[in-house]
GROMACS .gro file of C-alpha atoms in nm:
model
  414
    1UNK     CA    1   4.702   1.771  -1.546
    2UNK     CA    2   4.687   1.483  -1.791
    3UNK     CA    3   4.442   1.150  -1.756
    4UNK     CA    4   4.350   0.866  -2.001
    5UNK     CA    5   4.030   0.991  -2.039
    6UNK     CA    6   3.855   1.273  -1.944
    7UNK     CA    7   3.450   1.242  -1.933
    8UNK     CA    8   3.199   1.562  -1.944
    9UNK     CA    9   2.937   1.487  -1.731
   10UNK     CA   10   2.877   1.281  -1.481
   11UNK     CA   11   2.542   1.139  -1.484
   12UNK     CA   12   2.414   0.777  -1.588
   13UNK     CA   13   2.595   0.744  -1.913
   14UNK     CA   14   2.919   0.924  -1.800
   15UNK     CA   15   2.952   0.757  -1.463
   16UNK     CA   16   2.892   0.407  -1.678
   17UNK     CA   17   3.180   0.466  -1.905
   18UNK     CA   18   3.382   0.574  -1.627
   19UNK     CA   19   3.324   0.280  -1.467
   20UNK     CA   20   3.434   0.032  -1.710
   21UNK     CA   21   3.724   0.243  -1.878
   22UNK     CA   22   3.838   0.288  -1.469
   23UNK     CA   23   3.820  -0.086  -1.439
   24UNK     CA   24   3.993  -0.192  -1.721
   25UNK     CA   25   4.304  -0.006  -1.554
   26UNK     CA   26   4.269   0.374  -1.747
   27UNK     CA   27   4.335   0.706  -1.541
   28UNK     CA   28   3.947   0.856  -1.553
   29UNK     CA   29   3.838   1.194  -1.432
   30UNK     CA   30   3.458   1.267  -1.457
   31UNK     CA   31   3.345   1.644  -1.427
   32UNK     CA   32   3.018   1.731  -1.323
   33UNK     CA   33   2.858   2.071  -1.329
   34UNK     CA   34   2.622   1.940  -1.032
   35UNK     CA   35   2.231   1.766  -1.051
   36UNK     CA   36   2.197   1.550  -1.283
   37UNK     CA   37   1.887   1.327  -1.436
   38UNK     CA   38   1.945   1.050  -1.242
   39UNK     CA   39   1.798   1.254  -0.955
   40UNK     CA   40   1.472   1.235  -1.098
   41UNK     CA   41   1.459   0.898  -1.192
   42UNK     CA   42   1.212   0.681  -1.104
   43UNK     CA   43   1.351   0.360  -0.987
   44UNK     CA   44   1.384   0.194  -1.391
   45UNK     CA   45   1.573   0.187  -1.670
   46UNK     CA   46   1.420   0.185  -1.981
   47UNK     CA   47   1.526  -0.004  -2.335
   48UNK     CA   48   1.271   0.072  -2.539
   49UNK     CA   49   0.907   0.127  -2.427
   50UNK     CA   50   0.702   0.272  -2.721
   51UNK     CA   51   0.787   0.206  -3.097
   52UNK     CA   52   0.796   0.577  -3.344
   53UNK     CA   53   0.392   0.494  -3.430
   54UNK     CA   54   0.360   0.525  -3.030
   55UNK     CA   55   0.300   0.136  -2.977
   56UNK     CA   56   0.402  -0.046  -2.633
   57UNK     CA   57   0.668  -0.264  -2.678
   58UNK     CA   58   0.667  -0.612  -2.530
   59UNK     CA   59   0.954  -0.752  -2.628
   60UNK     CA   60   1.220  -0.426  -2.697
   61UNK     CA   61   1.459  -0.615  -2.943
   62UNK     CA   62   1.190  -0.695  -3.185
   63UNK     CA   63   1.014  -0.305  -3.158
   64UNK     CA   64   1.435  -0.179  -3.225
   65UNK     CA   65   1.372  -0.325  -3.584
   66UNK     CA   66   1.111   0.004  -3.619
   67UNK     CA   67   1.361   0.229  -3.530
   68UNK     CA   68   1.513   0.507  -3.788
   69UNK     CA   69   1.895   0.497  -3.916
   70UNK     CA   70   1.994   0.735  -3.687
   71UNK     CA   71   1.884   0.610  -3.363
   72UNK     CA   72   2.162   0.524  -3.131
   73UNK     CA   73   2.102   0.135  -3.100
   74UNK     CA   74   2.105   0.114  -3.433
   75UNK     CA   75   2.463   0.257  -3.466
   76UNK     CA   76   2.527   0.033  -3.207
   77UNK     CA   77   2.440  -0.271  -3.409
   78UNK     CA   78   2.100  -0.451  -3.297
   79UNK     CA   79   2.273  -0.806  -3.295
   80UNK     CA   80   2.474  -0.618  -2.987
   81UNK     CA   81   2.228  -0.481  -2.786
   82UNK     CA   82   2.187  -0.802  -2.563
   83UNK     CA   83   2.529  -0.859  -2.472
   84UNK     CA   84   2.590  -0.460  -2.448
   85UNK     CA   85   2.217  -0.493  -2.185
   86UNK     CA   86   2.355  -0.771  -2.020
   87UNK     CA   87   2.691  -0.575  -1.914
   88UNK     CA   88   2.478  -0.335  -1.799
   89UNK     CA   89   2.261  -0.491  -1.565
   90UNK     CA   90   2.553  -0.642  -1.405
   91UNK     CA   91   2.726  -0.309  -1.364
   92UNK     CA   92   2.429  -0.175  -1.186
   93UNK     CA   93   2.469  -0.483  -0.991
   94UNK     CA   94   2.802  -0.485  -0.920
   95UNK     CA   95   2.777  -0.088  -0.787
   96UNK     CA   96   2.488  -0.267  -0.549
   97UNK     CA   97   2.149  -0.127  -0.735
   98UNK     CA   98   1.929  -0.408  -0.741
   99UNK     CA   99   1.671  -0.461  -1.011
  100UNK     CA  100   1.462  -0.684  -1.149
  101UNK     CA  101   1.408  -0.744  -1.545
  102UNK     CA  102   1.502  -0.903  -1.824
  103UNK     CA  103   1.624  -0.768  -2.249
  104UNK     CA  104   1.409  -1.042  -2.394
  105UNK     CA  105   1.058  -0.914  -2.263
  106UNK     CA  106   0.946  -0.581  -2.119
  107UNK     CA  107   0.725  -0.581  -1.754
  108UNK     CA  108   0.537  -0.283  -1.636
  109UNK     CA  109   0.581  -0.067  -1.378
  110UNK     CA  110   0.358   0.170  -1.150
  111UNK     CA  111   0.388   0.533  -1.153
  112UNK     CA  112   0.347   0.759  -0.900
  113UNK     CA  113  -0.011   0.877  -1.096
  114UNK     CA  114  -0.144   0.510  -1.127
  115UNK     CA  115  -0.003   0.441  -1.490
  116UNK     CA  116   0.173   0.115  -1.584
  117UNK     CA  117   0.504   0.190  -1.785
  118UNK     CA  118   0.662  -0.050  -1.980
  119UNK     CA  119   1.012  -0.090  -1.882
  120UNK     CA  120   1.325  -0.292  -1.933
  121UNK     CA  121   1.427  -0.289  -1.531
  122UNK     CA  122   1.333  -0.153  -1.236
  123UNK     CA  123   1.435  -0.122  -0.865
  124UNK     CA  124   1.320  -0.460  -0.690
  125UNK     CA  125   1.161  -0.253  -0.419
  126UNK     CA  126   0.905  -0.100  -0.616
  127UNK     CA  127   0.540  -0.216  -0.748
  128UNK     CA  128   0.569  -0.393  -1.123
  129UNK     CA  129   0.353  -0.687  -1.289
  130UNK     CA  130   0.425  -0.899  -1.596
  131UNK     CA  131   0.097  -0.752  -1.795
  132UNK     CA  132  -0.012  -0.394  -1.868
  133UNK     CA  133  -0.353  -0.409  -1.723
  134UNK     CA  134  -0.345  -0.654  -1.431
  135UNK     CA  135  -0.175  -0.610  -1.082
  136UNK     CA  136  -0.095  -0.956  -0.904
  137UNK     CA  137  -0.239  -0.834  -0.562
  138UNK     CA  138  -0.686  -0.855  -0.543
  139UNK     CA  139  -0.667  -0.592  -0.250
  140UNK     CA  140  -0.363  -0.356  -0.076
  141UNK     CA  141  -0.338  -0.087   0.137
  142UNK     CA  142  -0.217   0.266   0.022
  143UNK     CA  143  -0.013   0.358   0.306
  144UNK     CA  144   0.109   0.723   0.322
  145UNK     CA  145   0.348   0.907   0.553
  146UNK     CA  146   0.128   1.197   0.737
  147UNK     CA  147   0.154   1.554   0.527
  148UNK     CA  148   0.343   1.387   0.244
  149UNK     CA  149   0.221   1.554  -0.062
  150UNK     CA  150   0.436   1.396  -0.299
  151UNK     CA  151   0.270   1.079  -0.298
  152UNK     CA  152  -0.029   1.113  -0.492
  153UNK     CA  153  -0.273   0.842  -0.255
  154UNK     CA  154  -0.624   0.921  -0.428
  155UNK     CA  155  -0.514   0.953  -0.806
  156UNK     CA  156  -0.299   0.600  -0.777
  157UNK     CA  157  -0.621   0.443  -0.566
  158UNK     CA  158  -0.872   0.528  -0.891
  159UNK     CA  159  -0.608   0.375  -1.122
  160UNK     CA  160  -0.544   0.065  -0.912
  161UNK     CA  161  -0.952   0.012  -0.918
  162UNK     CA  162  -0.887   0.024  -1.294
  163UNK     CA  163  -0.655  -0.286  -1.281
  164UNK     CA  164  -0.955  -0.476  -1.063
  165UNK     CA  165  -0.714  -0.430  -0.731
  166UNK     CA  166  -0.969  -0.285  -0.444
  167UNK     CA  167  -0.741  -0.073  -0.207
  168UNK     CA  168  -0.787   0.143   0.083
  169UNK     CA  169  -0.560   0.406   0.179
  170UNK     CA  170  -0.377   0.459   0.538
  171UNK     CA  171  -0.172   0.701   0.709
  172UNK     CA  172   0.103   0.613   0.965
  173UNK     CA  173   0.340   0.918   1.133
  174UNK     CA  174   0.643   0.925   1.322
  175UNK     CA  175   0.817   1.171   1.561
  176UNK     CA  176   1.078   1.242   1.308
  177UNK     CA  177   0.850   1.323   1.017
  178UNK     CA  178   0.613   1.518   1.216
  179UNK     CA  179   0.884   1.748   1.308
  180UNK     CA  180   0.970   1.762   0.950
  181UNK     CA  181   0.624   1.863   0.838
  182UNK     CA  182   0.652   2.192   1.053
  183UNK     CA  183   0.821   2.317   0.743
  184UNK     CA  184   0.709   2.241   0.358
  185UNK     CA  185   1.043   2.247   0.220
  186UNK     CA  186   1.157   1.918   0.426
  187UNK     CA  187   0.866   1.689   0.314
  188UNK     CA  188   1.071   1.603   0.027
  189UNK     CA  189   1.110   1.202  -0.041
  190UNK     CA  190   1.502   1.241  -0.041
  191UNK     CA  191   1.480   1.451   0.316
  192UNK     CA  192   1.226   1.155   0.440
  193UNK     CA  193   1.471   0.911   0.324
  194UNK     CA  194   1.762   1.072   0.513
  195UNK     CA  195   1.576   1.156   0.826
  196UNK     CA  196   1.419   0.791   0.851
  197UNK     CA  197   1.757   0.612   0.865
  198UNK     CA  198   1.819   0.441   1.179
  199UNK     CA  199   1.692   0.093   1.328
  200UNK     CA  200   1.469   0.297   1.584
  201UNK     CA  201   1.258   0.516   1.316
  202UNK     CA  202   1.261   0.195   1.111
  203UNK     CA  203   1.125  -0.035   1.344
  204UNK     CA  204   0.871   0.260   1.448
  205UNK     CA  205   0.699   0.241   1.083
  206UNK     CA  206   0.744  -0.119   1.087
  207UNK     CA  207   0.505  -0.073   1.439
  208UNK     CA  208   0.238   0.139   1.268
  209UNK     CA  209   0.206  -0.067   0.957
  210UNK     CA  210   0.163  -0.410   1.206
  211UNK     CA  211  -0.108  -0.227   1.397
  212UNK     CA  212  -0.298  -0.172   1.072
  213UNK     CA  213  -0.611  -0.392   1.074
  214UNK     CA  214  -0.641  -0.561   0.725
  215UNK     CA  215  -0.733  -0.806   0.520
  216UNK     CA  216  -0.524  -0.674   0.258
  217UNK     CA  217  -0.255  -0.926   0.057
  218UNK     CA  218  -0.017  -0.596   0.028
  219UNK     CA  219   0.118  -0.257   0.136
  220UNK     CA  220   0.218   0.008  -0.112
  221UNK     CA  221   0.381   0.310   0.051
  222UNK     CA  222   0.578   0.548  -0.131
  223UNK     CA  223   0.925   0.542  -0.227
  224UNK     CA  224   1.131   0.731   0.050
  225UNK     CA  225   1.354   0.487   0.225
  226UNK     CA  226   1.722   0.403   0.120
  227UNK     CA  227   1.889   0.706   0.064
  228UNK     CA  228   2.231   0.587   0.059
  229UNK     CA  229   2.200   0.179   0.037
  230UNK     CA  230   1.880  -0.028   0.066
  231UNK     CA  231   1.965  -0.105   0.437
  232UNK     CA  232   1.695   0.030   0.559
  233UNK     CA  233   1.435  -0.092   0.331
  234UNK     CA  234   1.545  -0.464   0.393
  235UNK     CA  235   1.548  -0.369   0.804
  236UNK     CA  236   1.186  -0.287   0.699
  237UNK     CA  237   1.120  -0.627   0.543
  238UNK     CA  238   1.251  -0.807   0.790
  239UNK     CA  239   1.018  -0.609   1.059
  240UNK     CA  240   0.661  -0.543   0.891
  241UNK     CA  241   0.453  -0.862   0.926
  242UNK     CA  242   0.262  -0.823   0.593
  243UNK     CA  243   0.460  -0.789   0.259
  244UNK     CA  244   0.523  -0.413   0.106
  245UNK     CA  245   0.635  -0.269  -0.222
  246UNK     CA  246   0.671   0.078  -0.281
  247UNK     CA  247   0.594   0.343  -0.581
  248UNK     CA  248   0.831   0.605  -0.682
  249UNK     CA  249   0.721   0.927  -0.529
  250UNK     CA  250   0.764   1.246  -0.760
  251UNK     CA  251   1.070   1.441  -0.757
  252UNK     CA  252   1.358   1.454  -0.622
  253UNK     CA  253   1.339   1.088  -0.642
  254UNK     CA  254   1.502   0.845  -0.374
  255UNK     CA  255   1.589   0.593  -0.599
  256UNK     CA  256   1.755   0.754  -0.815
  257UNK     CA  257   2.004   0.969  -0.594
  258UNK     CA  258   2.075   0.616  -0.476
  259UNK     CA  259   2.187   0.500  -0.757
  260UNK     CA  260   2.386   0.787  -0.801
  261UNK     CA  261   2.505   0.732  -0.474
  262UNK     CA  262   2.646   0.370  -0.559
  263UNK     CA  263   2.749   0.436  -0.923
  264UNK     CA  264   2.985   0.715  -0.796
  265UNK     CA  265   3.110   0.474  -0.533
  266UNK     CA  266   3.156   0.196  -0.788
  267UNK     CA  267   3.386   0.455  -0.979
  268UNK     CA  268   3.559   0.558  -0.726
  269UNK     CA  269   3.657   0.193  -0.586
  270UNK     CA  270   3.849   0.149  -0.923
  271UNK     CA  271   4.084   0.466  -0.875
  272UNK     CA  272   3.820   0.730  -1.090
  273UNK     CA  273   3.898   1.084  -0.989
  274UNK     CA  274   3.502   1.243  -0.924
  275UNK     CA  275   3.548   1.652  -0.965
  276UNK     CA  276   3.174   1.753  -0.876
  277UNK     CA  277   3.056   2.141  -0.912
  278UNK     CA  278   3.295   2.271  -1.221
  279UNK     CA  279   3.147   2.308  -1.578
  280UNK     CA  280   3.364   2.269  -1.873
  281UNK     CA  281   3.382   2.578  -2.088
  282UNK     CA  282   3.557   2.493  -2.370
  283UNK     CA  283   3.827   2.301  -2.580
  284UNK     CA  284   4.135   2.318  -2.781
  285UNK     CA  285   4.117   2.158  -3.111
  286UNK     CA  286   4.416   2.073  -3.341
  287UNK     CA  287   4.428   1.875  -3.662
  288UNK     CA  288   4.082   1.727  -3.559
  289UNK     CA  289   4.186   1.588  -3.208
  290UNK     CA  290   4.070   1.749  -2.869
  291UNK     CA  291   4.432   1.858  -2.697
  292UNK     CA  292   4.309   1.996  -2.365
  293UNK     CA  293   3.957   2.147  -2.178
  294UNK     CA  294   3.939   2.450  -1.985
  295UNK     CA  295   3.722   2.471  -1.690
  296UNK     CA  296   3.523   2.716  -1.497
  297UNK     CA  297   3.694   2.661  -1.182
  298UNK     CA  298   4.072   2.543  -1.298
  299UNK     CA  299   4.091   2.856  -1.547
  300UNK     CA  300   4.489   2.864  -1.471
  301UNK     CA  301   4.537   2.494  -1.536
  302UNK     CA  302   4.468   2.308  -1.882
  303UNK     CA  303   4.288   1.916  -1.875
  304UNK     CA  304   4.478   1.679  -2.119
  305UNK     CA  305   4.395   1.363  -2.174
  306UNK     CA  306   4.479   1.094  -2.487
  307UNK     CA  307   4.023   1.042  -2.518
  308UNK     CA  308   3.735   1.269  -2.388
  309UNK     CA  309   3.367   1.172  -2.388
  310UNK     CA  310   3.079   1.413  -2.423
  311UNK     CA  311   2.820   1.284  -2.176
  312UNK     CA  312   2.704   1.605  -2.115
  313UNK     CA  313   2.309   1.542  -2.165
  314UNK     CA  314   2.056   1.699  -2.320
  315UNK     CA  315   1.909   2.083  -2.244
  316UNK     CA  316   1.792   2.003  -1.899
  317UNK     CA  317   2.150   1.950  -1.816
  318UNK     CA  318   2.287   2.209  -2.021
  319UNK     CA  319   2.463   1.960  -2.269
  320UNK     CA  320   2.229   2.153  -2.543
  321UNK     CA  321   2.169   2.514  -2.551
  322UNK     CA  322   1.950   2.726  -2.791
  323UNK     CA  323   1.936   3.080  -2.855
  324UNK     CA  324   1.710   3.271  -3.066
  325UNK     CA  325   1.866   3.167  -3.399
  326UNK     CA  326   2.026   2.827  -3.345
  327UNK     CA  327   2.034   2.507  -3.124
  328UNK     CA  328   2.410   2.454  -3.008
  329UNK     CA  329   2.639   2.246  -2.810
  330UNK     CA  330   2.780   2.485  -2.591
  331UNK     CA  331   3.177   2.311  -2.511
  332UNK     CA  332   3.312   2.282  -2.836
  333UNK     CA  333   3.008   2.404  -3.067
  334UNK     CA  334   2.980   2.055  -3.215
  335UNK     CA  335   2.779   1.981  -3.551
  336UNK     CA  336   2.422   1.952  -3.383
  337UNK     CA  337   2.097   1.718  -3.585
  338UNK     CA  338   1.817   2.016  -3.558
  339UNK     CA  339   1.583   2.179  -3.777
  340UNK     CA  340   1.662   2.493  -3.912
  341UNK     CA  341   1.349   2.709  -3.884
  342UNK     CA  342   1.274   2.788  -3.430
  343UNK     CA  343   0.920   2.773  -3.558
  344UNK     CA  344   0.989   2.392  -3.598
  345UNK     CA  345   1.128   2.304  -3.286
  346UNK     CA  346   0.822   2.255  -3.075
  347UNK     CA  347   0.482   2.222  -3.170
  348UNK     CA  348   0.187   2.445  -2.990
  349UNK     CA  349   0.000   2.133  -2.827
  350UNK     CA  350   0.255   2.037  -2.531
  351UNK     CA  351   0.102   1.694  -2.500
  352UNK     CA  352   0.289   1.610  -2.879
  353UNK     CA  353   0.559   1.449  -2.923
  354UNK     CA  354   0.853   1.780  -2.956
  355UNK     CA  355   1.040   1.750  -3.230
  356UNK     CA  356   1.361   1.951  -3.035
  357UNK     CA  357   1.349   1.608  -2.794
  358UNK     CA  358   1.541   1.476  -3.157
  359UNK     CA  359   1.816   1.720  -3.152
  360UNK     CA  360   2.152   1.627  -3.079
  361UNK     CA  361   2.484   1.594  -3.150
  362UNK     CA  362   2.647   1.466  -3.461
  363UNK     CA  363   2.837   1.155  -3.462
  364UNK     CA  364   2.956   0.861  -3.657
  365UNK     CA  365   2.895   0.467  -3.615
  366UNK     CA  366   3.090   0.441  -3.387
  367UNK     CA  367   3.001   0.771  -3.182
  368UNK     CA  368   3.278   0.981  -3.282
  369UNK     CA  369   3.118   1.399  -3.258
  370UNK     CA  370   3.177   1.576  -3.531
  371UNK     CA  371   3.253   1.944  -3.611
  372UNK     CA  372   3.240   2.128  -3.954
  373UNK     CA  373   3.153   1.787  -4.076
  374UNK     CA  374   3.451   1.648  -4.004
  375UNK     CA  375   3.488   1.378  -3.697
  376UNK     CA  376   3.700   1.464  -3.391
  377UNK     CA  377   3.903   1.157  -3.383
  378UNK     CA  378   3.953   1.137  -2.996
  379UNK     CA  379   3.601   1.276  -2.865
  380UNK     CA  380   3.299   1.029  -2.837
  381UNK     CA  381   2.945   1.133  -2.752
  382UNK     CA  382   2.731   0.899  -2.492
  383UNK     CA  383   2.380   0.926  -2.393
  384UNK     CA  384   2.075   1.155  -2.412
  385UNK     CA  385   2.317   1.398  -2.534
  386UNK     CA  386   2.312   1.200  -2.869
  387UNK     CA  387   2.050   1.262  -3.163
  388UNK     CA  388   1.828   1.044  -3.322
  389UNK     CA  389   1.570   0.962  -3.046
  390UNK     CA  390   1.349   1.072  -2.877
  391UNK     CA  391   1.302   0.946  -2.446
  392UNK     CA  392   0.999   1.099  -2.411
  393UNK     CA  393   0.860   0.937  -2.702
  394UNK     CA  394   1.048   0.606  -2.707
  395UNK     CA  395   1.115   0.561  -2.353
  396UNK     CA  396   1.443   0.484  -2.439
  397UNK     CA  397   1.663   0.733  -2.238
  398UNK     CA  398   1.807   0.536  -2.000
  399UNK     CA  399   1.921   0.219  -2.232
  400UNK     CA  400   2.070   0.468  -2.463
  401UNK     CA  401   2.282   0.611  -2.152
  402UNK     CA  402   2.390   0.270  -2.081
  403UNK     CA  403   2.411   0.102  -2.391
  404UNK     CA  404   2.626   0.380  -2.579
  405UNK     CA  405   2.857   0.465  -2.254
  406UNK     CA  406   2.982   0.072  -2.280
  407UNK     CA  407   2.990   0.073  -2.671
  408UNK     CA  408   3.233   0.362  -2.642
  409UNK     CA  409   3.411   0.232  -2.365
  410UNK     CA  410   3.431  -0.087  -2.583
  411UNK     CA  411   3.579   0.117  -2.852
  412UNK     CA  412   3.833   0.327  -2.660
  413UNK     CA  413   3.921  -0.024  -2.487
  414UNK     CA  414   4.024  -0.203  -2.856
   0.00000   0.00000   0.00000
């Protein structure tokens, strides 16, 4: 089976290339092993939040100018990270996830602990503000779902008294999520957010919320509508007398399956082929070209393709793997950035920033992966599978996803 291109992975940065290498007419075929990141996402998408020295960053293209050699928007080319962002956000839009944000200056958004993040932008549904330690609201409401423990009422309450907004916090129920809370397991925001789905449990919260007696200026209530589209959290809008934003909840994370949801959609509208559950297990290489992958699942039947992109993630999603002796990349064993010594790799205090968050694979300038130091002249590398930075640390993860799935796209394109 042959295709144009042939992406591993099909999370943020794979679906993105696929996406605009579909659109600009090329025969695409993702392959996804299954989960990926994007399911615990919390509603934004992140440039650059913290410099190297741990600094926020208000504006992210000035704080890229502290970033090492190595780091992937530097390979990109700084000059090209706005227009590179700007096809990005209208991607997102395009595939129907709406967000709010600009490259030029970095807002803040509210965790599900009571933190403000800087971010580059985030799902217009949920609670940001323009400066770190201010909220625009005086006084809100909290408003929780009955037995959801995923929504952490008292510790976001403390912070939001830190940021000089009084709040109080609420409880409304319906029949549907009282069944649910008969067993643990279904109090999950994405199992909320598929059980409260139709104009009758909709206008039943919108109800509750009315009855509330309040002088607040706000409701906050956590992030569990909108599984598949944000139809139901604009029924809710136009229902609930008093205005409502929402805070991601902790994993699994509603917003981000969503986006998932409408990325894969997006793909699939321009003619991408979507081949979910099958892990790629390894290549064939000759005279430094990829010919063909083999799969788990298609053992009897070889993948061609003229380009293949390595989107494959970092260890949570298996695109790294370590053993005792060595950190690999476990498809085509790919020259990988690490240190040599496993007593390196992490250091004892877990609250540190890990060096093994650094490790990736090898590329070029222009994100070519590279074995036996040699570059494979038809296999890119997108995304957090890439070394040089650090997303814990930089708070870059999701830019990086983006930004390097289009560059490459860009480059298979000229």
């Amino acid at each position: 089976m042959r295709f144009d291109v042939i992406i591993i992975g099909g999370g943020l940065s794979g679906l993105t290339a696929g996406i605009a290498l579909s659109k600009a007419g090329k025969k695409v075929v993702i392959i996804s092993a299954g989960q990926n990141s994007l399911h615990f996402h919390s509603g934004s998408f992140d440039l650059l939040g913290y410099t190297p020295n741990g600094e926020i960053v208000d504006k992210p293209l000035d704080g890229m100018q502290t970033l090492g050699v190595n780091h992937p928007y530097v390979k990109i080319g700084i000059d090209n990270i706005p227009l590179l962002a700007d096809k990005a956000q209208e991607l997102l839009t395009e595939a129907g996830v709406k967000v709010i944000g600009n490259t030029e200056q970095n807002h803040y958004r509210l965790t599900p602990v009571g933190v403000m993040k800087p971010t580059w932008l985030t799902a217009e549904e949920l609670v940001v503000s323009e400066t770190y330690n201010r909220l625009p609201w005086k006084k809100v409401d909290i408003v929780n779902i009955k037995g959801f423990l995923d929504f952490p009422t008292v510790f976001l309450a403390a912070s939001l008294n830190k940021y000089a907004t009084e709040c109080e916090i609420k409880t409304i129920s319906t029949k549907v999520t009282d069944n649910a809370r008969r067993s643990p397991t279904e109090m999950r925001a994405t199992n909320i957010a598929k059980l409260v789905s139709n104009d009758e449990d909709i206008e039943t919260i919108a109800q509750q919320l009315n009855l509330i007696e309040t002088d607040s200026e706000l409701f906050i209530l956590p992030a569990v509508l909108g599984f598949n589209n944000r139809e139901a959290i604009e029924k809710l809008h136009l229902l609930a007398k008093k205005p409502f934003k929402m805070v991601a909840t902790l994993p699994p994370s509603v917003s981000g399956v969503r986006a998932t949801i409408l990325l894969k959609k997006l793909f699939n509208r321009y003619g991408g082929t979507y081949l979910l559950g099958n892990t790629v297990v390894s290549g064939s290489i000759k005279n430094n070209k990829i010919v063909s992958i083999q799969t788990e699942k298609m053992q009897d039947e070889d993948l061609e393709a003229e380009y293949f992109i390595l989107s494959s993630g970092s260890f949570l999603s298996h695109g790294l793997s370590s053993n005792y002796r060595r950190i690999y990349e476990p498809v085509f064993d790919l020259d990988v950035d690490a240190t040599l010594y496993r007593a390196d790799w992490s250091k004892e205090y877990i609250f540190d920033s890990q060096p093994y968050m650094e490790f990736g694979v090898k590329t070029d300038a222009q994100f070519h992966a590279m074995k036996g130091g040699k570059t494979i002249d038809n296999l890119y590398a997108t995304g957090s599978v890439l070394s040089g930075h650090n997303n814990l640390k930089l708070a870059d993860g999701t830019g990086v996803s983006l930004l390097t799935a289009l560059k490459v796209a860009e480059n298979i394109l000229k």
